[in-house]
Tab-separated table of C-alpha atoms and ligand atoms in Angstrom:
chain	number	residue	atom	x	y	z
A	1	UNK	CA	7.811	11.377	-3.360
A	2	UNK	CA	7.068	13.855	-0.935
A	3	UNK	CA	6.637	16.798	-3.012
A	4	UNK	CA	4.178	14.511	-5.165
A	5	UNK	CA	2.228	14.122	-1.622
A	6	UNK	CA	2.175	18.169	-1.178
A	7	UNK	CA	0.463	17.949	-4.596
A	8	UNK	CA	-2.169	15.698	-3.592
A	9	UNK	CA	-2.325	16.678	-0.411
A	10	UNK	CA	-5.057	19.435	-0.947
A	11	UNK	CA	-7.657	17.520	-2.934
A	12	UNK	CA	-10.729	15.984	-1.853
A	13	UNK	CA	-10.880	12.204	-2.674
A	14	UNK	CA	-13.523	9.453	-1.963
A	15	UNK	CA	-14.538	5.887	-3.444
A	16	UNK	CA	-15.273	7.457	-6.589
A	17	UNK	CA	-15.662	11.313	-8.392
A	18	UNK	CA	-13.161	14.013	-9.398
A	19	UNK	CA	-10.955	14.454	-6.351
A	20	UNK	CA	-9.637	10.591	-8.014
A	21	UNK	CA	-9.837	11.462	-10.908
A	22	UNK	CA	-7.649	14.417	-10.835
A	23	UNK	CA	-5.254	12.417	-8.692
A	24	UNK	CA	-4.357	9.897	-11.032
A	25	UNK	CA	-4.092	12.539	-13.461
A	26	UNK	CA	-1.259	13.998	-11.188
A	27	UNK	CA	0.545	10.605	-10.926
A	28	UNK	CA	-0.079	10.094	-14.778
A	29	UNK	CA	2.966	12.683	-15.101
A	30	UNK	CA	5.305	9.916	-13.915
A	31	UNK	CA	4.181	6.373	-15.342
A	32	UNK	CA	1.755	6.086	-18.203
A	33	UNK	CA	-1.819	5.046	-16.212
A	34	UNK	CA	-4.451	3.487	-17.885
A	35	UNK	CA	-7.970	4.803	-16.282
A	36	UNK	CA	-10.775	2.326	-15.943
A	37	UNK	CA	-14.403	4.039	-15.371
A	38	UNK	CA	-16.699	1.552	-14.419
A	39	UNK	CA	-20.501	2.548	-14.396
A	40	UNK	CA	-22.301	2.770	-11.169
A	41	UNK	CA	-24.604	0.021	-10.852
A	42	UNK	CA	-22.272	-2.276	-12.035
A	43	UNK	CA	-22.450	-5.378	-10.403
A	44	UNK	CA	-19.541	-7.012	-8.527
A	45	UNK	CA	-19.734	-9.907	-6.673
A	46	UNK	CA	-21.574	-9.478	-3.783
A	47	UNK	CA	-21.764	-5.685	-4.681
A	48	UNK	CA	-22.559	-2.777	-6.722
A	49	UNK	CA	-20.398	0.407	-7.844
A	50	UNK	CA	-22.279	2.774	-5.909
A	51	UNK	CA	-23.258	6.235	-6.957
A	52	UNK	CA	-20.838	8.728	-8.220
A	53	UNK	CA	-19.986	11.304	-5.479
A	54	UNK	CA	-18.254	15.307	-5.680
A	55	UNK	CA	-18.221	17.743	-3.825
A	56	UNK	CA	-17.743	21.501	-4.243
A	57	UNK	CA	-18.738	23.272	-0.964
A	58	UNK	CA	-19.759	22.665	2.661
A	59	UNK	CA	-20.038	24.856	5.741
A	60	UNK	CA	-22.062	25.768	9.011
A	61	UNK	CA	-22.441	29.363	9.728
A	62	UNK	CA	-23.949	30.895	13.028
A	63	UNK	CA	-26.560	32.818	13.796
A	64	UNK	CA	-24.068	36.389	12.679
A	65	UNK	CA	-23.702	34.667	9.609
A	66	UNK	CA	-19.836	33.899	10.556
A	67	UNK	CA	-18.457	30.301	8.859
A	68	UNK	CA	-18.007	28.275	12.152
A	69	UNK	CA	-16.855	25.331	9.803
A	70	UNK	CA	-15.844	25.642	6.397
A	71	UNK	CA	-14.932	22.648	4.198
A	72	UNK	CA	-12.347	24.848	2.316
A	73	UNK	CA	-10.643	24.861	5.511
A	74	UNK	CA	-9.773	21.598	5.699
A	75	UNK	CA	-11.920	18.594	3.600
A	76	UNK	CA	-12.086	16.189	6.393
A	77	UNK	CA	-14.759	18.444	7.655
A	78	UNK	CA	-17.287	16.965	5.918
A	79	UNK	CA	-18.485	13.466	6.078
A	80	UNK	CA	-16.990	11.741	3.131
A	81	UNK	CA	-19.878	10.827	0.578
A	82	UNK	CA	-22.500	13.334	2.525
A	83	UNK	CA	-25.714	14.028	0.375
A	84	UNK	CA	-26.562	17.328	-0.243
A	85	UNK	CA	-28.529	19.543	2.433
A	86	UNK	CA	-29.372	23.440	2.485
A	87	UNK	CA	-31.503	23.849	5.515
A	88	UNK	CA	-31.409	26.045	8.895
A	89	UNK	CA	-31.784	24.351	11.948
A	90	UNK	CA	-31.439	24.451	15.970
A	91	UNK	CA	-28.044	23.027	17.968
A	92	UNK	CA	-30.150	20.102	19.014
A	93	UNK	CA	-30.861	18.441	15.502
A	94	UNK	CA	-27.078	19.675	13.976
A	95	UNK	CA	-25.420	17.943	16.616
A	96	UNK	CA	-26.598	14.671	15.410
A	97	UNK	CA	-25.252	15.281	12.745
A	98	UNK	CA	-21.767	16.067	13.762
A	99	UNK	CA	-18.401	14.161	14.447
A	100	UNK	CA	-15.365	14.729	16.953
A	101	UNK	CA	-12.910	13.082	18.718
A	102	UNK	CA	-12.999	13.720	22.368
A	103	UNK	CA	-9.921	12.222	23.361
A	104	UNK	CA	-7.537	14.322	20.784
A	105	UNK	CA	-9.543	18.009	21.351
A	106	UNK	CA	-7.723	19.214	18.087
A	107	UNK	CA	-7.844	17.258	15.821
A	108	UNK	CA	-10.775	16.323	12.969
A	109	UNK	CA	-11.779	12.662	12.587
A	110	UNK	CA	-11.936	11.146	8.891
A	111	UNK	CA	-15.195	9.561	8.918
A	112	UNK	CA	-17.456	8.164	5.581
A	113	UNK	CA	-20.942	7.381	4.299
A	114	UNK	CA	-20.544	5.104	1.652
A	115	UNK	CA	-23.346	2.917	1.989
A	116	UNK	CA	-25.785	5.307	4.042
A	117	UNK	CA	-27.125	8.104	2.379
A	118	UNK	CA	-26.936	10.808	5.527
A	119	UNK	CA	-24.616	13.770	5.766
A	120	UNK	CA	-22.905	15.115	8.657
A	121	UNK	CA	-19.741	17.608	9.661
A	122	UNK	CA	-16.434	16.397	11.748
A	123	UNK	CA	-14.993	19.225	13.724
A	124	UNK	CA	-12.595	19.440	16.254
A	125	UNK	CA	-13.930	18.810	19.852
A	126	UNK	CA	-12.813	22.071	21.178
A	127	UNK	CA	-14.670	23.905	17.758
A	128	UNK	CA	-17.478	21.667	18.957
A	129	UNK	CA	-17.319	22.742	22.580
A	130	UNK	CA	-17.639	26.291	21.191
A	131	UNK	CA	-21.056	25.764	19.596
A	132	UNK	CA	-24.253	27.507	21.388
A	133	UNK	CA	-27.685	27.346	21.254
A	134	UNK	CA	-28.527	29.400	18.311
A	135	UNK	CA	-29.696	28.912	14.818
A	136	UNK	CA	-27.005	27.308	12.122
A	137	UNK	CA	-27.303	27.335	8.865
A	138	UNK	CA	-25.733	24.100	6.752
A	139	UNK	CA	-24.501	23.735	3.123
A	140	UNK	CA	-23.454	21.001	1.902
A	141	UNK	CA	-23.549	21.784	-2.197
A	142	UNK	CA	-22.718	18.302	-3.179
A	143	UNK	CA	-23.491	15.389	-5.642
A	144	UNK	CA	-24.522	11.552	-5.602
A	145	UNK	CA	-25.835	10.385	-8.788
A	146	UNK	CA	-25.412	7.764	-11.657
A	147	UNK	CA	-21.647	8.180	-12.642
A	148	UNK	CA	-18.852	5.839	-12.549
A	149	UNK	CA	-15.937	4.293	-10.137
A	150	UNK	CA	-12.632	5.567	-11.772
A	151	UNK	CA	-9.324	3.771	-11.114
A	152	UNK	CA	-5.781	3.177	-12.798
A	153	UNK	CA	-3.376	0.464	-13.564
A	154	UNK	CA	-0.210	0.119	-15.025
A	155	UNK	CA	1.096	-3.202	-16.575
A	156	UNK	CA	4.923	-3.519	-16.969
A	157	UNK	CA	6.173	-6.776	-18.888
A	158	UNK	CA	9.028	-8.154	-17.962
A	159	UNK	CA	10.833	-11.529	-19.613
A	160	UNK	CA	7.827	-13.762	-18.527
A	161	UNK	CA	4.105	-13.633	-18.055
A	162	UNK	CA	4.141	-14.631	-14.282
A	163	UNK	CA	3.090	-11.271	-12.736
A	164	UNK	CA	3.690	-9.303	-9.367
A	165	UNK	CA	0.679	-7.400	-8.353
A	166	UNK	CA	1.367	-4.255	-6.559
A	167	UNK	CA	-2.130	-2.310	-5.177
A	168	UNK	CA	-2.459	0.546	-3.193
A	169	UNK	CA	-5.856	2.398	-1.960
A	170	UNK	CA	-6.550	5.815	-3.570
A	171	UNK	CA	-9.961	6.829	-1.629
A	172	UNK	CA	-8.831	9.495	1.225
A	173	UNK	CA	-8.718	12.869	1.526
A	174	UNK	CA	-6.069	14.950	3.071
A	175	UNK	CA	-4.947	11.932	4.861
A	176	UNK	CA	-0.743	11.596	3.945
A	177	UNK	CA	0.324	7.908	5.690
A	178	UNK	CA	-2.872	6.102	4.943
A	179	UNK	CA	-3.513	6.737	2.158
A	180	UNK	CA	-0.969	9.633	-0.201
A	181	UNK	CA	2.406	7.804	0.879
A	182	UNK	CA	1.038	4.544	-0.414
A	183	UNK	CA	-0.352	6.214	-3.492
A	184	UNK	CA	3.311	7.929	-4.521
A	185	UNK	CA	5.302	4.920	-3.506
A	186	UNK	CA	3.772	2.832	-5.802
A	187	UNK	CA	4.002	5.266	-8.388
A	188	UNK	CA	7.492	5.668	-7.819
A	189	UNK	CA	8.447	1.610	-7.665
A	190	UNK	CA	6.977	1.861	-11.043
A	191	UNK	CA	8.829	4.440	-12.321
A	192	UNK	CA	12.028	2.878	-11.257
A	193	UNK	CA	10.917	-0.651	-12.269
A	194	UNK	CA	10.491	0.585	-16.117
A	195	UNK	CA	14.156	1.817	-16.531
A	196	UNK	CA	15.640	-1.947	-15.550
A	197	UNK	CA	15.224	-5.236	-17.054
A	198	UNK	CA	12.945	-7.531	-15.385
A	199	UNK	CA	11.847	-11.244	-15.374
A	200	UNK	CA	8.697	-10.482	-13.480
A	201	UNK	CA	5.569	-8.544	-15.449
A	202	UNK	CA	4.489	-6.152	-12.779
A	203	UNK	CA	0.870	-4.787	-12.473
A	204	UNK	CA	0.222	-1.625	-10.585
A	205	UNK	CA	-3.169	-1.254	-10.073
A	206	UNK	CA	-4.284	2.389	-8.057
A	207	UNK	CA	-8.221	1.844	-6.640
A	208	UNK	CA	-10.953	2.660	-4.380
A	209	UNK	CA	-10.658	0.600	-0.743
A	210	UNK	CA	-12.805	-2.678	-0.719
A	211	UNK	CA	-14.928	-1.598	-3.571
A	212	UNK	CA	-12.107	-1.090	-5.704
A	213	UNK	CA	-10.797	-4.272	-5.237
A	214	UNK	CA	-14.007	-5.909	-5.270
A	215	UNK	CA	-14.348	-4.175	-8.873
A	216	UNK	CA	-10.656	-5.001	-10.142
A	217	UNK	CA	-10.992	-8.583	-9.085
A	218	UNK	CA	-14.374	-9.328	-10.671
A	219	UNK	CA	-13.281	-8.179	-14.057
A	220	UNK	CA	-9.928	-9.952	-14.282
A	221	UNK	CA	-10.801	-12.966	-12.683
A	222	UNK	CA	-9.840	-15.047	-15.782
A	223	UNK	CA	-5.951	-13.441	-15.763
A	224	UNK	CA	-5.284	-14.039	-11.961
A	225	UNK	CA	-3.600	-17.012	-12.103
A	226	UNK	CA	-0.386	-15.322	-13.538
A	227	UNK	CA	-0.021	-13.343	-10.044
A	228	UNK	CA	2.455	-15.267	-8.545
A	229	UNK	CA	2.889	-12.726	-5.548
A	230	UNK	CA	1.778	-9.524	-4.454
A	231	UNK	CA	1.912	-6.394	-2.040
A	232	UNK	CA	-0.666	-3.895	-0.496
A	233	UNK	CA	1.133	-0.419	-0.017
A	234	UNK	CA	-0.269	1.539	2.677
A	235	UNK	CA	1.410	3.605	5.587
A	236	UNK	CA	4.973	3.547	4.241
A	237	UNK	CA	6.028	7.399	5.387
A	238	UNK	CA	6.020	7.349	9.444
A	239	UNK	CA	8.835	7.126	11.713
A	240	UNK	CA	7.656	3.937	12.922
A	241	UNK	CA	9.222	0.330	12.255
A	242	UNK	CA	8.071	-1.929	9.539
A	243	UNK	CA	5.251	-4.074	9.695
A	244	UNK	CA	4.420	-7.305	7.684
A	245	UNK	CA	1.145	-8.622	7.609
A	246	UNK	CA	1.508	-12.218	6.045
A	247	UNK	CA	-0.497	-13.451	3.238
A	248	UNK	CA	-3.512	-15.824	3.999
A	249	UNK	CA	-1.430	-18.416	3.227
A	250	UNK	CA	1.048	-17.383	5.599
A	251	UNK	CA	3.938	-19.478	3.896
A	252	UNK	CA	3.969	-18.049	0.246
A	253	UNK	CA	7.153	-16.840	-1.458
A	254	UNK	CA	6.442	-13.480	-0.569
A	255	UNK	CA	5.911	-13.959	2.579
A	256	UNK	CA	9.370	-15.598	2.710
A	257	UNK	CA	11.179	-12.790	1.096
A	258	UNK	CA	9.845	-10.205	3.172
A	259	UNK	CA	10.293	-11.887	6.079
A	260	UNK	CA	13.647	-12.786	5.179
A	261	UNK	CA	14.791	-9.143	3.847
A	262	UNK	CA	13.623	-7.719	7.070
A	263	UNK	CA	15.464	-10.336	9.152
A	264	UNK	CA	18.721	-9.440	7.519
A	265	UNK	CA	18.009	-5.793	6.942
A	266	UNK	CA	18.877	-4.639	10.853
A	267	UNK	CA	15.662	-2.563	10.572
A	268	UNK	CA	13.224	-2.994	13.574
A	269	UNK	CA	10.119	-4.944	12.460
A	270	UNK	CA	7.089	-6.465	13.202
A	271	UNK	CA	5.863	-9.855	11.433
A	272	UNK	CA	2.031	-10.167	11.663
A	273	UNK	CA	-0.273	-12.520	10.991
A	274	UNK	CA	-2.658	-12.520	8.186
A	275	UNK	CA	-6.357	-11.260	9.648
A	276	UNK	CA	-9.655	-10.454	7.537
A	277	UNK	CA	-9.574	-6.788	8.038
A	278	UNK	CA	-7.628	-3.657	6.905
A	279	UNK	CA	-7.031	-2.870	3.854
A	280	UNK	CA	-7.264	-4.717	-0.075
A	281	UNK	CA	-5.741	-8.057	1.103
A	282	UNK	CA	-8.763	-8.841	2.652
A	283	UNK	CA	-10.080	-9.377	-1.227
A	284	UNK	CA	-6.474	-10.692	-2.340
A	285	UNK	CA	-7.136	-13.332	0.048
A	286	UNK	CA	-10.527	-14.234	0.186
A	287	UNK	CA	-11.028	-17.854	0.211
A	288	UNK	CA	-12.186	-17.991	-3.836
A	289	UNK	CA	-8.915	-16.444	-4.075
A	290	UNK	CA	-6.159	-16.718	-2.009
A	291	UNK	CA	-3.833	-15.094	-3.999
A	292	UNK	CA	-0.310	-14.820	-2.324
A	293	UNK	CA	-0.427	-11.161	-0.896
A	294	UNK	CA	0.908	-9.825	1.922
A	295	UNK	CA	0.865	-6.081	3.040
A	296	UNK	CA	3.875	-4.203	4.020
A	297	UNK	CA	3.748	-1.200	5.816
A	298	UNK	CA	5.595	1.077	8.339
A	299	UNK	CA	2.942	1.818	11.202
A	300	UNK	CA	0.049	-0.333	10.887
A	301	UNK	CA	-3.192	0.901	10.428
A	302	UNK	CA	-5.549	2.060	13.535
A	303	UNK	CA	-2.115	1.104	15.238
A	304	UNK	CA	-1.003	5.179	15.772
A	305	UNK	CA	-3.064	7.491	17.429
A	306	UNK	CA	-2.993	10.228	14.155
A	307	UNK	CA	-4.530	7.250	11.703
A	308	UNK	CA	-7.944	8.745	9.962
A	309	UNK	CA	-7.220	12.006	11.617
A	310	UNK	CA	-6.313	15.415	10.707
A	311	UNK	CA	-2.779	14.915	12.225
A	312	UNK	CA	-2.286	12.389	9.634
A	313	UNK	CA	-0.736	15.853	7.665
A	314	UNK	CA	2.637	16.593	6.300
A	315	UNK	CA	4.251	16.706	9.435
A	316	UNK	CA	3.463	13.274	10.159
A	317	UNK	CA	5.242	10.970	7.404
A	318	UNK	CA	8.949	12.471	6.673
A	319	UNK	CA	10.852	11.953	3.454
A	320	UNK	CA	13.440	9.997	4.412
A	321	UNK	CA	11.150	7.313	5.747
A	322	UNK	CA	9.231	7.089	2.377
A	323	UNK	CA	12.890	6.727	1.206
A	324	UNK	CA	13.930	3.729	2.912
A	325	UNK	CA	9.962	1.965	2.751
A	326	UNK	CA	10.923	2.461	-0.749
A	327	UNK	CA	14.539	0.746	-0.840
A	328	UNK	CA	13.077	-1.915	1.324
A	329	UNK	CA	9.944	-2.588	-1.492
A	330	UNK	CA	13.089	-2.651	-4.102
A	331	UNK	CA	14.940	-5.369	-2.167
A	332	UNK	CA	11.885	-7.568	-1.794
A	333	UNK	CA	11.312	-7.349	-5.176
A	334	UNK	CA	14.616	-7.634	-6.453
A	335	UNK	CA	14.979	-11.037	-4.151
A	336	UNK	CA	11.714	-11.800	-6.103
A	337	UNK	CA	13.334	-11.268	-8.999
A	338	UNK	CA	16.435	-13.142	-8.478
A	339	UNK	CA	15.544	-15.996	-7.062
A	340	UNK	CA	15.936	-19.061	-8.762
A	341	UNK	CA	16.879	-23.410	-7.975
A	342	UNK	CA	20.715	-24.157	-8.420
A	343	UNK	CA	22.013	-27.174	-9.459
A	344	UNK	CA	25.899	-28.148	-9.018
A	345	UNK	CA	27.739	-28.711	-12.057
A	346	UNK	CA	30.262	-30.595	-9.570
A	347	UNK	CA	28.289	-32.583	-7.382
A	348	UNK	CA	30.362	-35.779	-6.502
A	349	UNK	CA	32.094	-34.177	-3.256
A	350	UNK	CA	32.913	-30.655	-3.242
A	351	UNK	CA	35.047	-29.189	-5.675
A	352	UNK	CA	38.452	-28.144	-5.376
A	353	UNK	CA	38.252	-24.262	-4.426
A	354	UNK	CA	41.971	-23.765	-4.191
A	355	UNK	CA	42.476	-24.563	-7.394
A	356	UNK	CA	39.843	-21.937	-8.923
A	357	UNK	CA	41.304	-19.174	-6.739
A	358	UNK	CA	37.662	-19.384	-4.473
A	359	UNK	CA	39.138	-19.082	-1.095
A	360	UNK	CA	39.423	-15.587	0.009
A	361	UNK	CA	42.682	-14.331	1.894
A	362	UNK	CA	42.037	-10.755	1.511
A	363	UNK	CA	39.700	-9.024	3.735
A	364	UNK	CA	38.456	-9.472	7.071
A	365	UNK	CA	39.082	-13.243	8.903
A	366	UNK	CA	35.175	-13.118	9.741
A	367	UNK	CA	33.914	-11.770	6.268
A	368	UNK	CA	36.283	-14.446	5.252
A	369	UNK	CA	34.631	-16.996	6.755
A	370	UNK	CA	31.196	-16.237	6.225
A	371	UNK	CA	31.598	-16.083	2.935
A	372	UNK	CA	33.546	-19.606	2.679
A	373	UNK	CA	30.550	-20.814	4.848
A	374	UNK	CA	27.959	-19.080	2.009
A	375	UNK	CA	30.523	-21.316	-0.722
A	376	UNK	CA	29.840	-24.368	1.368
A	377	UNK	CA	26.450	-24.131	1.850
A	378	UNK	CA	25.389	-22.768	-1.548
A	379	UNK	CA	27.276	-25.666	-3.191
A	380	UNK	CA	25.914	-28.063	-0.895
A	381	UNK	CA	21.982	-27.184	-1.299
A	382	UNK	CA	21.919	-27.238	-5.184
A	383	UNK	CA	20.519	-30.088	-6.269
A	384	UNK	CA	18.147	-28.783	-8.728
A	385	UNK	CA	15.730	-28.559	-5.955
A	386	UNK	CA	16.556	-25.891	-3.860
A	387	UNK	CA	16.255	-22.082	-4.521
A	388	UNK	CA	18.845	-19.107	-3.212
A	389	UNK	CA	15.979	-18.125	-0.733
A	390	UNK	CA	15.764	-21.836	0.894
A	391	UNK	CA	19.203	-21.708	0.854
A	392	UNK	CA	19.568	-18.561	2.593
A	393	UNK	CA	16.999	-19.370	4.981
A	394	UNK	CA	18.738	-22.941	5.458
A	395	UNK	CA	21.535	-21.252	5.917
A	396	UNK	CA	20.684	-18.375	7.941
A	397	UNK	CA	22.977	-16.466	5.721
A	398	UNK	CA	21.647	-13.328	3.770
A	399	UNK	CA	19.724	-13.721	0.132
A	400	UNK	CA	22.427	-11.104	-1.154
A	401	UNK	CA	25.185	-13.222	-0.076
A	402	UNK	CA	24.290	-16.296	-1.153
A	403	UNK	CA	23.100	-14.651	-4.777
A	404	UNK	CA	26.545	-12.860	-4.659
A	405	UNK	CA	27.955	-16.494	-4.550
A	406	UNK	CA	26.256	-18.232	-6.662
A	407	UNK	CA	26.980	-15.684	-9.378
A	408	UNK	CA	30.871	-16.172	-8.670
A	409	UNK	CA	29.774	-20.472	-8.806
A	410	UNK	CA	28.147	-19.965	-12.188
A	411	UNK	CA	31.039	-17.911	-13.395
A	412	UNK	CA	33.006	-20.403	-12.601
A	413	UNK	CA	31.223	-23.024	-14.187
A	414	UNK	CA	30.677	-24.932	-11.059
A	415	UNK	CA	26.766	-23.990	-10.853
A	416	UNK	CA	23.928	-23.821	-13.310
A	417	UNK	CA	20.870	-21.690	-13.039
A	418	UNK	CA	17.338	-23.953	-13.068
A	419	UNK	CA	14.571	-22.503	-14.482
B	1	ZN	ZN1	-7.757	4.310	5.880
């Protein structure tokens, strides 16, 4: 996954144009993504697919002639979506045109245009400090015009219909946290989730921020009643500790498992609240939809001081972080996957254990325990009625646990599965 970030890394992306395009075409090497370009103009909702936007150069030079700032340098030096300009002017009408971040000297903001037609440069506030009263000259040799918003998805069927909908944002530049570790760790759930057999169809879709999901959701509106549950992925490579943001709902399924994986995972977490900003649940879970999706991320967004900076870089999100967001996604899902209502086969008083070799005298006298408690209480709550995960929460004991027992109950024929 990281390596796939160093890839991406270098290219310019935005709501729409080639720096997307050729992204998906990198992550088309690992899962077989189906690109969608919808024409600007297009109307969705409450909006319309803007203009398509590239870029191919950008700089300021001085008065010598010397590049002060040069977008091949570093593409969060130009204001994401900037129209075009080739013009010479005096410091006092550049600098209102130019962005910096006083309280981190060294580092460039990320800042966009989408909906404003302007341009402008972000620079470093010491590069800014530098600047004199001279003449500049600006370039900015770039492109807004009639095109089309480009974005992938990837349907996996499983055994059923019912879907999972997994969406992560595809629209920054060299950004790696928010947005490149989202981006690969999506791609890479896929890849995994196509080599194993699944009950769950799974749809992965890869789009703009806001207007993406705007887009995706007006033109399957008719299919979203299959998505049973859902995840933004977004921030998943920092050193920081997990973060759920709850669905709307705030008491879906999903909600439950991740709350109950993290609970029983050790790992430090936060549990937040749903709230109407950040990043595509805010569409998920708008009130004509209220699908059941939460977002799960490491850091949360604006929450670290390197979000939409240049320090968001490769030195910010480590491997072995995206690593373990990743095993984390896999155990939510595959609690998703595998959870399903008991019913006891034996349900006049409890059955004989003895006799079917079910209590334990090797191992540990606590693990020995616990896991005659999980018998108990896994024998007690199937009725038809209850699932693993209200067991386990009932309980308090873990989902694996409990699953690992009821597969030993069904073996021994004291426990049927309920679809
Ligand atoms: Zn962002």
């Amino acid at each position: 996954m990281y390596s796939v970030i160093e890839a991406l890394y270098p290219i310019c992306r935005s709501i729409t144009g080639e720096g997307v395009r050729q992204s998906l075409s990198i992550l088309s090497k690992y899962i077989p993504l189906e690109i969608h370009e919808i024409p600007s103009g297009t109307k969705v909702f409450d909006w319309t697919v803007p203009k398509e936007w590239n870029i191919r150069d950008a700089y300021i030079k001085n008065s010598k002639g010397e590049k002060i700032i040069d977008f091949k340098n570093s593409n969060l030096h130009i204001l994401n979506y900037s129209v075009p300009i080739k013009d010479k002017m005096n410091f006092d009408t550049l600098k209102k045109h130019l962005h910096t971040l006083p309280e981190h000297p060294n580092w460039i903001p990320y800042r966009t245009t989408y909906y404003d037609e302007t341009w402008g440069f972000c620079l470093s506030h010491n590069q800014f400090l530098e600047l004199q009263e001279e003449e500049y000259e600006v370039l900015i040799d770039s492109s807004l015009e009639d095109g089309y918003l480009t974005y992938g998805e990837y349907y996996l069927p499983g055994e059923t219909e019912n879907e999972i909908l997994i969406s992560c944002h595809i629209c920054h530049p060299s950004l790696c946290n928010d947005n490149l570790s989202g981006m690969v760790l999506t791609t890479f759930l896929a890849k995994y989730l196509s080599s194993v057999s699944l009950r769950y169809s799974y749809r992965f879709i890869f789009i703009p921020g806001t207007i993406g999901s705007i887009t995706w959701l007006s033109k399957n509106e008719l299919s979203l009643s299959k998505i049973k549950h859902g995840l933004v992925v977004a921030c998943v490579g920092d050193s920081g500790p997990f973060t759920y943001k709850k669905s709307r709902r705030g008491d879906a399924e999903i909600d439950r498992v991740v709350i109950n994986v993290l609970k029983h995972s050790e790992e430090e977490h936060n549990i937040i609240e749903f709230f109407p900003y950040g990043y595509d649940e805010r569409q998920y879970c708008s009130p004509g939809f209220n699908l059941p999706v939460g977002c799960l991320m490491r850091t949360s967004h604006g929450q670290y001081p390197e979000y939409h900076t240049s320090a968001d870089d490769l030195d910010f999100i480590q491997a072995e972080n995206l690593a373990s967001s990743f095993l984390l996604y896999l155990s939510v899902l595959s609690v998703l996957e595998s959870n399903t209502k008991s019913l006891s086969l034996n349900s006049k008083c409890e059955p004989q254990l003895g006799r079917r070799g079910l209590y334990d005298k090797l191992g540990a006298q606590t693990d020995k325990e616990i896991r005659q408690m999980t018998i108990l209480w896994v024998l007690n709550l199937s009725d038809g009625e209850h699932t693993l995960l209200d067991i386990s929460e009932r309980s308090d004991l873990s989902f694996d646990l409990v699953k690992e027992v009821f597969d030993t109950l069904v073996e021994h024929n004291l426990l049927t599965e309920v679809s």
